[in-house]
Amino acid sequence: MDGDSVGYAVGAGGLLLALGQAAWQRFFSAEGKANDALVQQLGERITAQETRMTNLEQGLDEERKLRREAESQVFALRLRVTQLETELRHHGIEVPT
């Protein structure tokens, strides 16, 4: 073997060793399994938080809608009271405030 072939063989061997070590740490070691479990748990927690936020936003949207409807009803009632007071005054009836 010439020098270049030996260099390539050593480099390929080192690469295979590094890949093997990474695979061992990722799939077979306790730390790798713990990291996978942690990532899974965090993913589940994020999904649960997103679901809660979506539900909260929907609840707030519904509350805003109901509040706008109530404000519209209050406005309509105030307008009606004002019209009734005006009509009563037109007929000479004093309206206490």
MMTF fields as JSON, N, C-alpha, C and O atoms, coordinates in Angstrom:
{
  "mmtfVersion": "1.0.0",
  "mmtfProducer": "UNKNOWN",
  "numBonds": 387,
  "numAtoms": 388,
  "numGroups": 97,
  "numChains": 1,
  "numModels": 1,
  "chainsPerModel": [1],
  "groupsPerChain": [97],
  "chainIdList": ["A"],
  "bondAtomList": [4, 2, 8, 6, 12, 10, 16, 14, 20, 18, 24, 22, 28, 26, 32, 30, 36, 34, 40, 38, 44, 42, 48, 46, 52, 50, 56, 54, 60, 58, 64, 62, 68, 66, 72, 70, 76, 74, 80, 78, 84, 82, 88, 86, 92, 90, 96, 94, 100, 98, 104, 102, 108, 106, 112, 110, 116, 114, 120, 118, 124, 122, 128, 126, 132, 130, 136, 134, 140, 138, 144, 142, 148, 146, 152, 150, 156, 154, 160, 158, 164, 162, 168, 166, 172, 170, 176, 174, 180, 178, 184, 182, 188, 186, 192, 190, 196, 194, 200, 198, 204, 202, 208, 206, 212, 210, 216, 214, 220, 218, 224, 222, 228, 226, 232, 230, 236, 234, 240, 238, 244, 242, 248, 246, 252, 250, 256, 254, 260, 258, 264, 262, 268, 266, 272, 270, 276, 274, 280, 278, 284, 282, 288, 286, 292, 290, 296, 294, 300, 298, 304, 302, 308, 306, 312, 310, 316, 314, 320, 318, 324, 322, 328, 326, 332, 330, 336, 334, 340, 338, 344, 342, 348, 346, 352, 350, 356, 354, 360, 358, 364, 362, 368, 366, 372, 370, 376, 374, 380, 378, 384, 382],
  "bondOrderList": [1, 1, 1, 1, 1, 1, 1, 1, 1, 1, 1, 1, 1, 1, 1, 1, 1, 1, 1, 1, 1, 1, 1, 1, 1, 1, 1, 1, 1, 1, 1, 1, 1, 1, 1, 1, 1, 1, 1, 1, 1, 1, 1, 1, 1, 1, 1, 1, 1, 1, 1, 1, 1, 1, 1, 1, 1, 1, 1, 1, 1, 1, 1, 1, 1, 1, 1, 1, 1, 1, 1, 1, 1, 1, 1, 1, 1, 1, 1, 1, 1, 1, 1, 1, 1, 1, 1, 1, 1, 1, 1, 1, 1, 1, 1, 1],
  "groupList": [{"groupName": "MET", "atomNameList": ["N", "CA", "C", "O"], "elementList": ["N", "C", "C", "O"], "formalChargeList": [0, 0, 0, 0], "bondAtomList": [1, 0, 2, 1, 3, 2], "bondOrderList": [1, 1, 2], "singleLetterCode": "M", "chemCompType": "L-PEPTIDE LINKING"}, {"groupName": "ASP", "atomNameList": ["N", "CA", "C", "O"], "elementList": ["N", "C", "C", "O"], "formalChargeList": [0, 0, 0, 0], "bondAtomList": [1, 0, 2, 1, 3, 2], "bondOrderList": [1, 1, 2], "singleLetterCode": "D", "chemCompType": "L-PEPTIDE LINKING"}, {"groupName": "GLY", "atomNameList": ["N", "CA", "C", "O"], "elementList": ["N", "C", "C", "O"], "formalChargeList": [0, 0, 0, 0], "bondAtomList": [1, 0, 2, 1, 3, 2], "bondOrderList": [1, 1, 2], "singleLetterCode": "G", "chemCompType": "PEPTIDE LINKING"}, {"groupName": "SER", "atomNameList": ["N", "CA", "C", "O"], "elementList": ["N", "C", "C", "O"], "formalChargeList": [0, 0, 0, 0], "bondAtomList": [1, 0, 2, 1, 3, 2], "bondOrderList": [1, 1, 2], "singleLetterCode": "S", "chemCompType": "L-PEPTIDE LINKING"}, {"groupName": "VAL", "atomNameList": ["N", "CA", "C", "O"], "elementList": ["N", "C", "C", "O"], "formalChargeList": [0, 0, 0, 0], "bondAtomList": [1, 0, 2, 1, 3, 2], "bondOrderList": [1, 1, 2], "singleLetterCode": "V", "chemCompType": "L-PEPTIDE LINKING"}, {"groupName": "TYR", "atomNameList": ["N", "CA", "C", "O"], "elementList": ["N", "C", "C", "O"], "formalChargeList": [0, 0, 0, 0], "bondAtomList": [1, 0, 2, 1, 3, 2], "bondOrderList": [1, 1, 2], "singleLetterCode": "Y", "chemCompType": "L-PEPTIDE LINKING"}, {"groupName": "ALA", "atomNameList": ["N", "CA", "C", "O"], "elementList": ["N", "C", "C", "O"], "formalChargeList": [0, 0, 0, 0], "bondAtomList": [1, 0, 2, 1, 3, 2], "bondOrderList": [1, 1, 2], "singleLetterCode": "A", "chemCompType": "L-PEPTIDE LINKING"}, {"groupName": "LEU", "atomNameList": ["N", "CA", "C", "O"], "elementList": ["N", "C", "C", "O"], "formalChargeList": [0, 0, 0, 0], "bondAtomList": [1, 0, 2, 1, 3, 2], "bondOrderList": [1, 1, 2], "singleLetterCode": "L", "chemCompType": "L-PEPTIDE LINKING"}, {"groupName": "GLN", "atomNameList": ["N", "CA", "C", "O"], "elementList": ["N", "C", "C", "O"], "formalChargeList": [0, 0, 0, 0], "bondAtomList": [1, 0, 2, 1, 3, 2], "bondOrderList": [1, 1, 2], "singleLetterCode": "Q", "chemCompType": "L-PEPTIDE LINKING"}, {"groupName": "TRP", "atomNameList": ["N", "CA", "C", "O"], "elementList": ["N", "C", "C", "O"], "formalChargeList": [0, 0, 0, 0], "bondAtomList": [1, 0, 2, 1, 3, 2], "bondOrderList": [1, 1, 2], "singleLetterCode": "W", "chemCompType": "L-PEPTIDE LINKING"}, {"groupName": "ARG", "atomNameList": ["N", "CA", "C", "O"], "elementList": ["N", "C", "C", "O"], "formalChargeList": [0, 0, 0, 0], "bondAtomList": [1, 0, 2, 1, 3, 2], "bondOrderList": [1, 1, 2], "singleLetterCode": "R", "chemCompType": "L-PEPTIDE LINKING"}, {"groupName": "PHE", "atomNameList": ["N", "CA", "C", "O"], "elementList": ["N", "C", "C", "O"], "formalChargeList": [0, 0, 0, 0], "bondAtomList": [1, 0, 2, 1, 3, 2], "bondOrderList": [1, 1, 2], "singleLetterCode": "F", "chemCompType": "L-PEPTIDE LINKING"}, {"groupName": "GLU", "atomNameList": ["N", "CA", "C", "O"], "elementList": ["N", "C", "C", "O"], "formalChargeList": [0, 0, 0, 0], "bondAtomList": [1, 0, 2, 1, 3, 2], "bondOrderList": [1, 1, 2], "singleLetterCode": "E", "chemCompType": "L-PEPTIDE LINKING"}, {"groupName": "LYS", "atomNameList": ["N", "CA", "C", "O"], "elementList": ["N", "C", "C", "O"], "formalChargeList": [0, 0, 0, 0], "bondAtomList": [1, 0, 2, 1, 3, 2], "bondOrderList": [1, 1, 2], "singleLetterCode": "K", "chemCompType": "L-PEPTIDE LINKING"}, {"groupName": "ASN", "atomNameList": ["N", "CA", "C", "O"], "elementList": ["N", "C", "C", "O"], "formalChargeList": [0, 0, 0, 0], "bondAtomList": [1, 0, 2, 1, 3, 2], "bondOrderList": [1, 1, 2], "singleLetterCode": "N", "chemCompType": "L-PEPTIDE LINKING"}, {"groupName": "ILE", "atomNameList": ["N", "CA", "C", "O"], "elementList": ["N", "C", "C", "O"], "formalChargeList": [0, 0, 0, 0], "bondAtomList": [1, 0, 2, 1, 3, 2], "bondOrderList": [1, 1, 2], "singleLetterCode": "I", "chemCompType": "L-PEPTIDE LINKING"}, {"groupName": "THR", "atomNameList": ["N", "CA", "C", "O"], "elementList": ["N", "C", "C", "O"], "formalChargeList": [0, 0, 0, 0], "bondAtomList": [1, 0, 2, 1, 3, 2], "bondOrderList": [1, 1, 2], "singleLetterCode": "T", "chemCompType": "L-PEPTIDE LINKING"}, {"groupName": "HIS", "atomNameList": ["N", "CA", "C", "O"], "elementList": ["N", "C", "C", "O"], "formalChargeList": [0, 0, 0, 0], "bondAtomList": [1, 0, 2, 1, 3, 2], "bondOrderList": [1, 1, 2], "singleLetterCode": "H", "chemCompType": "L-PEPTIDE LINKING"}, {"groupName": "PRO", "atomNameList": ["N", "CA", "C", "O"], "elementList": ["N", "C", "C", "O"], "formalChargeList": [0, 0, 0, 0], "bondAtomList": [1, 0, 2, 1, 3, 2], "bondOrderList": [1, 1, 2], "singleLetterCode": "P", "chemCompType": "L-PEPTIDE LINKING"}],
  "groupTypeList": [0, 1, 2, 1, 3, 4, 2, 5, 6, 4, 2, 6, 2, 2, 7, 7, 7, 6, 7, 2, 8, 6, 6, 9, 8, 10, 11, 11, 3, 6, 12, 2, 13, 6, 14, 1, 6, 7, 4, 8, 8, 7, 2, 12, 10, 15, 16, 6, 8, 12, 16, 10, 0, 16, 14, 7, 12, 8, 2, 7, 1, 12, 12, 10, 13, 7, 10, 10, 12, 6, 12, 3, 8, 4, 11, 6, 7, 10, 7, 10, 4, 16, 8, 7, 12, 16, 12, 7, 10, 17, 17, 2, 15, 12, 4, 18, 16],
  "groupIdList": [1, 2, 3, 4, 5, 6, 7, 8, 9, 10, 11, 12, 13, 14, 15, 16, 17, 18, 19, 20, 21, 22, 23, 24, 25, 26, 27, 28, 29, 30, 31, 32, 33, 34, 35, 36, 37, 38, 39, 40, 41, 42, 43, 44, 45, 46, 47, 48, 49, 50, 51, 52, 53, 54, 55, 56, 57, 58, 59, 60, 61, 62, 63, 64, 65, 66, 67, 68, 69, 70, 71, 72, 73, 74, 75, 76, 77, 78, 79, 80, 81, 82, 83, 84, 85, 86, 87, 88, 89, 90, 91, 92, 93, 94, 95, 96, 97],
  "secStructList": [7, 7, 2, 2, 2, 2, 2, 2, 2, 2, 2, 2, 2, 2, 2, 2, 2, 2, 2, 2, 2, 2, 2, 0, 0, 0, 0, 0, 1, 2, 2, 2, 2, 2, 2, 2, 2, 2, 2, 2, 2, 2, 2, 2, 2, 2, 2, 2, 2, 2, 2, 2, 2, 2, 2, 2, 2, 2, 2, 2, 2, 2, 2, 2, 2, 2, 2, 2, 2, 2, 2, 2, 2, 2, 2, 2, 2, 2, 2, 2, 2, 2, 2, 2, 2, 2, 2, 2, 2, 2, 6, 6, 7, 7, 7, 7, 7],
  "xCoordList": [0.841, 0.0, 0.875, 1.912, 0.449, 1.206, 0.664, -0.32, 1.253, 0.917, -0.498, -1.169, -0.955, -2.304, -3.363, -4.352, -3.159, -4.134, -4.224, -5.317, -3.086, -3.082, -3.82, -4.587, -3.597, -4.265, -5.773, -6.533, -6.188, -7.632, -8.219, -9.33, -7.497, -7.966, -8.091, -9.078, -7.109, -7.157, -8.306, -9.031, -8.468, -9.56, -10.922, -11.818, -11.08, -12.352, -12.612, -13.745, -11.572, -11.723, -12.135, -12.991, -11.524, -11.878, -13.316, -14.034, -13.72, -15.093, -16.086, -17.098, -15.788, -16.658, -16.714, -17.776, -15.577, -15.527, -16.379, -17.111, -16.283, -17.056, -18.552, -19.354, -18.926, -20.337, -20.853, -21.973, -20.03, -20.411, -20.587, -21.538, -19.683, -19.78, -21.025, -21.721, -21.308, -22.487, -23.759, -24.697, -23.783, -24.945, -25.107, -26.226, -24.009, -24.074, -24.642, -25.527, -24.138, -24.604, -26.062, -26.813, -26.444, -27.813, -28.844, -29.887, -28.558, -29.575, -29.415, -30.401, -28.224, -28.025, -27.635, -27.849, -27.072, -26.63, -27.82, -28.822, -27.703, -28.768, -28.963, -30.087, -27.871, -27.958, -28.72, -29.549, -28.436, -29.143, -30.627, -31.452, -30.97, -32.377, -33.05, -34.207, -32.317, -32.867, -33.099, -34.107, -32.168, -32.342, -33.55, -34.318, -33.724, -34.885, -36.18, -37.152, -36.19, -37.386, -37.663, -38.816, -36.612, -36.769, -37.337, -38.248, -36.794, -37.291, -38.755, -39.552, -39.105, -40.501, -41.404, -42.475, -40.984, -41.782, -41.944, -43.03, -40.866, -40.947, -41.867, -42.616, -41.809, -42.713, -44.166, -45.023, -44.447, -45.81, -46.263, -47.408, -45.356, -45.705, -45.97, -46.894, -45.171, -45.386, -46.728, -47.47, -47.042, -48.331, -49.477, -50.47, -49.344, -50.39, -50.531, -51.649, -49.419, -49.464, -50.142, -50.954, -49.81, -50.433, -51.936, -52.712, -52.348, -53.771, -54.467, -55.546, -53.836, -54.42, -54.506, -55.502, -53.482, -53.504, -54.608, -55.301, -54.765, -55.818, -57.185, -58.038, -57.396, -58.67, -58.902, -60.018, -57.854, -57.956, -58.306, -59.162, -57.646, -57.932, -59.363, -60.032, -59.834, -61.224, -62.194, -63.202, -61.887, -62.731, -62.748, -63.797, -61.582, -61.514, -62.267, -62.937, -62.163, -62.906, -64.412, -65.141, -64.872, -66.292, -66.721, -67.797, -65.87, -66.187, -66.257, -67.143, -65.33, -65.36, -66.644, -67.256, -67.039, -68.26, -69.466, -70.3, -69.558, -70.678, -70.66, -71.711, -69.47, -69.355, -69.827, -70.534, -69.437, -69.885, -71.408, -72.053, -71.974, -73.435, -74.114, -75.125, -73.559, -74.135, -74.012, -74.944, -72.889, -72.719, -73.694, -74.209, -73.951, -74.929, -76.327, -77.087, -76.662, -77.973, -78.093, -79.14, -77.028, -77.043, -77.212, -77.974, -76.515, -76.632, -78.065, -78.623, -78.662, -80.036, -81.006, -81.929, -80.801, -81.671, -81.51, -82.497, -80.286, -80.065, -80.727, -81.32, -80.619, -81.247, -82.763, -83.412, -83.322, -84.77, -85.206, -86.224, -84.445, -84.766, -84.72, -85.592, -83.713, -83.592, -84.793, -85.333, -85.204, -86.374, -87.641, -88.468, -87.787, -88.963, -88.973, -90.017, -87.796, -87.707, -88.062, -88.75, -87.588, -87.89, -89.395, -89.981, -90.001, -91.449, -92.231, -93.22, -91.796, -92.464, -92.354, -93.337, -91.166, -90.985, -91.849, -92.381, -91.978, -92.804, -94.256, -94.96, -94.704, -96.057, -96.134, -97.172, -95.03, -95.028, -94.818, -95.108, -94.336, -94.1, -92.626, -91.724, -92.414, -91.04, -90.429, -91.049, -89.209, -88.499, -87.378, -86.472, -87.436, -86.336, -85.066, -85.137, -83.934, -82.675, -81.925, -80.844],
  "yCoordList": [-1.189, 0.0, 1.238, 1.296, 2.18, 3.423, 4.349, 4.003, 5.477, 6.384, 6.934, 7.109, 7.208, 7.751, 6.727, 7.075, 5.478, 4.429, 4.22, 4.037, 4.243, 4.079, 5.24, 5.04, 6.433, 7.622, 7.529, 7.848, 7.081, 6.93, 5.84, 5.99, 4.757, 3.654, 4.108, 3.794, 4.837, 5.344, 6.344, 6.315, 7.21, 8.195, 7.515, 7.894, 6.499, 5.779, 5.027, 4.984, 4.438, 3.733, 4.68, 4.352, 5.849, 6.85, 7.317, 7.513, 7.492, 7.916, 6.846, 7.157, 5.59, 4.49, 4.401, 4.162, 4.595, 4.563, 5.696, 5.482, 6.884, 8.022, 7.786, 8.086, 7.248, 6.944, 5.872, 5.962, 4.861, 3.802, 4.328, 3.96, 5.181, 5.763, 6.645, 6.601, 7.437, 8.297, 7.45, 7.768, 6.361, 5.474, 4.812, 4.683, 4.4, 3.768, 4.742, 4.384, 5.96, 6.956, 7.326, 7.603, 7.326, 7.749, 6.676, 6.975, 5.431, 4.38, 3.393, 2.79, 3.212, 2.135, 2.599, 1.873, 3.782, 4.22, 4.741, 5.17, 4.701, 5.191, 6.692, 7.193, 7.393, 8.836, 9.163, 10.072, 8.424, 8.642, 8.366, 9.111, 7.288, 6.964, 8.016, 8.373, 8.507, 9.548, 10.828, 11.508, 11.154, 12.345, 12.187, 13.132, 11.007, 10.758, 10.893, 11.472, 10.352, 10.455, 11.911, 12.343, 12.663, 14.071, 14.858, 15.669, 14.611, 15.299, 14.961, 15.831, 13.698, 13.29, 13.973, 14.467, 14.005, 14.655, 16.143, 16.698, 16.778, 18.207, 18.463, 19.439, 17.597, 17.722, 17.592, 18.335, 16.649, 16.47, 17.685, 18.123, 18.221, 19.405, 20.607, 21.378, 20.771, 21.889, 21.73, 22.701, 20.515, 20.271, 20.576, 21.186, 20.153, 20.428, 21.934, 22.436, 22.649, 24.108, 24.785, 25.693, 24.342, 24.925, 24.676, 25.552, 23.492, 23.177, 24.072, 24.603, 24.237, 25.112, 26.554, 27.236, 27.014, 28.392, 28.568, 29.585, 27.575, 27.645, 27.7, 28.499, 26.847, 26.851, 28.183, 28.702, 28.732, 30.014, 31.126, 31.965, 31.132, 32.156, 32.041, 33.052, 30.817, 30.637, 31.135, 31.768, 30.848, 31.335, 32.851, 33.458, 33.463, 34.933, 35.528, 36.551, 34.899, 35.378, 35.316, 36.241, 34.236, 34.091, 35.146, 35.732, 35.384, 36.403, 37.787, 38.573, 38.093, 39.395, 39.546, 40.614, 38.472, 38.507, 38.787, 39.632, 38.073, 38.286, 39.692, 40.306, 40.198, 41.556, 42.592, 43.538, 42.413, 43.348, 43.302, 44.337, 42.096, 41.98, 42.671, 43.351, 42.497, 43.146, 44.665, 45.382, 45.16, 46.606, 47.154, 48.261, 46.393, 46.82, 46.892, 47.816, 45.919, 45.929, 47.11, 47.754, 47.391, 48.531, 49.829, 50.707, 49.949, 51.153, 51.307, 52.404, 50.201, 50.256, 50.647, 51.429, 50.112, 50.464, 51.926, 52.594, 52.425, 53.84, 54.749, 55.772, 54.367, 55.149, 55.145, 56.175, 54.002, 53.912, 54.75, 55.438, 54.698, 55.502, 56.984, 57.751, 57.38, 58.777, 59.198, 60.288, 58.344, 58.653, 58.747, 59.635, 57.814, 57.859, 59.115, 59.74, 59.482, 60.703, 61.927, 62.836, 61.938, 63.066, 63.141, 64.224, 62.005, 61.981, 62.403, 63.128, 61.955, 62.369, 63.871, 64.52, 64.431, 65.888, 66.632, 67.704, 66.054, 66.668, 66.794, 67.722, 65.861, 65.883, 66.576, 66.548, 67.2, 67.988, 67.16, 67.636, 65.97, 65.133, 65.267, 65.063, 65.621, 65.798, 64.422, 63.564, 64.23, 62.951, 63.186, 63.981, 62.479, 62.634, 61.932, 60.899, 62.505, 61.896, 61.283, 60.727],
  "zCoordList": [0.0, 0.0, 0.0, 0.661, -0.725, -0.712, 0.371, 1.026, 0.575, 1.677, 1.583, 2.6, 0.355, 0.191, 0.594, 1.239, 0.219, 0.535, 2.034, 2.571, 2.715, 4.168, 4.82, 5.762, 4.331, 4.876, 4.722, 5.637, 3.537, 3.305, 4.188, 4.695, 4.377, 5.217, 6.665, 7.331, 7.15, 8.519, 8.669, 9.664, 7.699, 7.737, 7.72, 8.473, 6.851, 6.782, 8.079, 8.559, 8.644, 9.916, 11.034, 11.856, 11.059, 12.07, 11.912, 12.892, 10.661, 10.392, 10.849, 11.476, 10.53, 10.963, 12.486, 13.062, 13.127, 14.586, 15.177, 16.143, 14.603, 15.092, 14.893, 15.778, 13.734, 13.476, 14.428, 14.931, 14.669, 15.591, 16.998, 17.687, 17.428, 18.767, 18.881, 19.895, 17.861, 17.883, 17.93, 18.66, 17.138, 17.146, 18.515, 19.013, 19.118, 20.433, 21.46, 22.238, 21.461, 22.424, 22.174, 23.109, 20.925, 20.574, 20.903, 21.483, 20.536, 20.6, 21.747, 22.169, 22.254, 23.216, 24.612, 25.583, 24.731, 26.056, 26.859, 26.287, 28.171, 29.054, 28.867, 28.915, 28.657, 28.461, 27.18, 27.158, 26.122, 24.86, 24.989, 24.461, 25.693, 25.904, 26.782, 26.561, 27.775, 28.639, 27.85, 28.042, 26.964, 26.124, 25.207, 25.028, 24.628, 23.775, 24.562, 24.077, 25.789, 26.634, 26.999, 27.011, 27.294, 27.634, 26.459, 26.625, 25.275, 24.074, 23.839, 23.488, 24.032, 23.844, 24.867, 24.513, 26.129, 27.167, 26.897, 27.063, 26.483, 26.184, 24.996, 24.985, 24.008, 22.866, 23.286, 22.808, 24.177, 24.674, 25.482, 25.371, 26.293, 27.084, 26.194, 26.45, 25.158, 24.226, 23.529, 23.381, 23.1, 22.451, 23.404, 23.008, 24.661, 25.651, 25.895, 26.016, 25.967, 26.158, 24.972, 25.151, 23.763, 22.573, 22.574, 22.191, 23.0, 23.075, 24.096, 23.834, 25.268, 26.291, 25.803, 26.049, 25.122, 24.612, 23.57, 23.558, 22.701, 21.689, 22.359, 21.972, 23.37, 24.095, 24.801, 24.803, 25.396, 26.079, 25.098, 25.381, 23.949, 22.938, 22.433, 22.219, 22.245, 21.807, 22.875, 22.558, 24.142, 25.228, 25.295, 25.511, 25.11, 25.12, 23.944, 24.089, 22.782, 21.617, 21.87, 21.513, 22.479, 22.798, 23.818, 23.699, 24.823, 25.828, 25.202, 25.536, 24.295, 23.602, 22.79, 22.77, 22.126, 21.317, 22.206, 21.88, 23.333, 24.248, 24.839, 25.025, 25.132, 25.672, 24.643, 24.993, 23.377, 22.328, 22.18, 22.009, 22.248, 22.15, 23.326, 23.151, 24.528, 25.71, 25.605, 25.968, 25.119, 24.957, 23.93, 24.09, 22.882, 21.877, 22.484, 22.195, 23.325, 23.979, 24.944, 25.011, 25.685, 26.605, 25.82, 26.226, 24.717, 23.892, 23.387, 23.417, 22.921, 22.411, 23.529, 23.302, 24.726, 25.848, 26.255, 26.562, 26.26, 26.597, 25.569, 25.913, 24.325, 23.263, 23.443, 23.263, 23.792, 23.998, 25.192, 25.126, 26.284, 27.46, 27.111, 27.52, 26.363, 25.957, 25.115, 25.299, 24.204, 23.38, 24.226, 24.023, 25.185, 26.06, 26.93, 27.117, 27.463, 28.273, 27.433, 27.899, 26.201, 25.313, 25.047, 25.051, 24.822, 24.562, 25.803, 25.694, 26.981, 28.212, 28.42, 28.778, 28.2, 28.334, 27.315, 27.601, 26.136, 25.081, 25.558, 25.16, 26.41, 26.934, 28.289, 28.95, 28.7, 29.926, 31.184, 32.281, 31.062, 32.226, 32.617, 31.805, 33.901, 34.375, 34.642, 35.27, 34.155, 34.319, 35.325, 35.074, 36.491, 37.446, 36.932, 36.265, 37.252, 36.812, 37.962, 37.768]
}
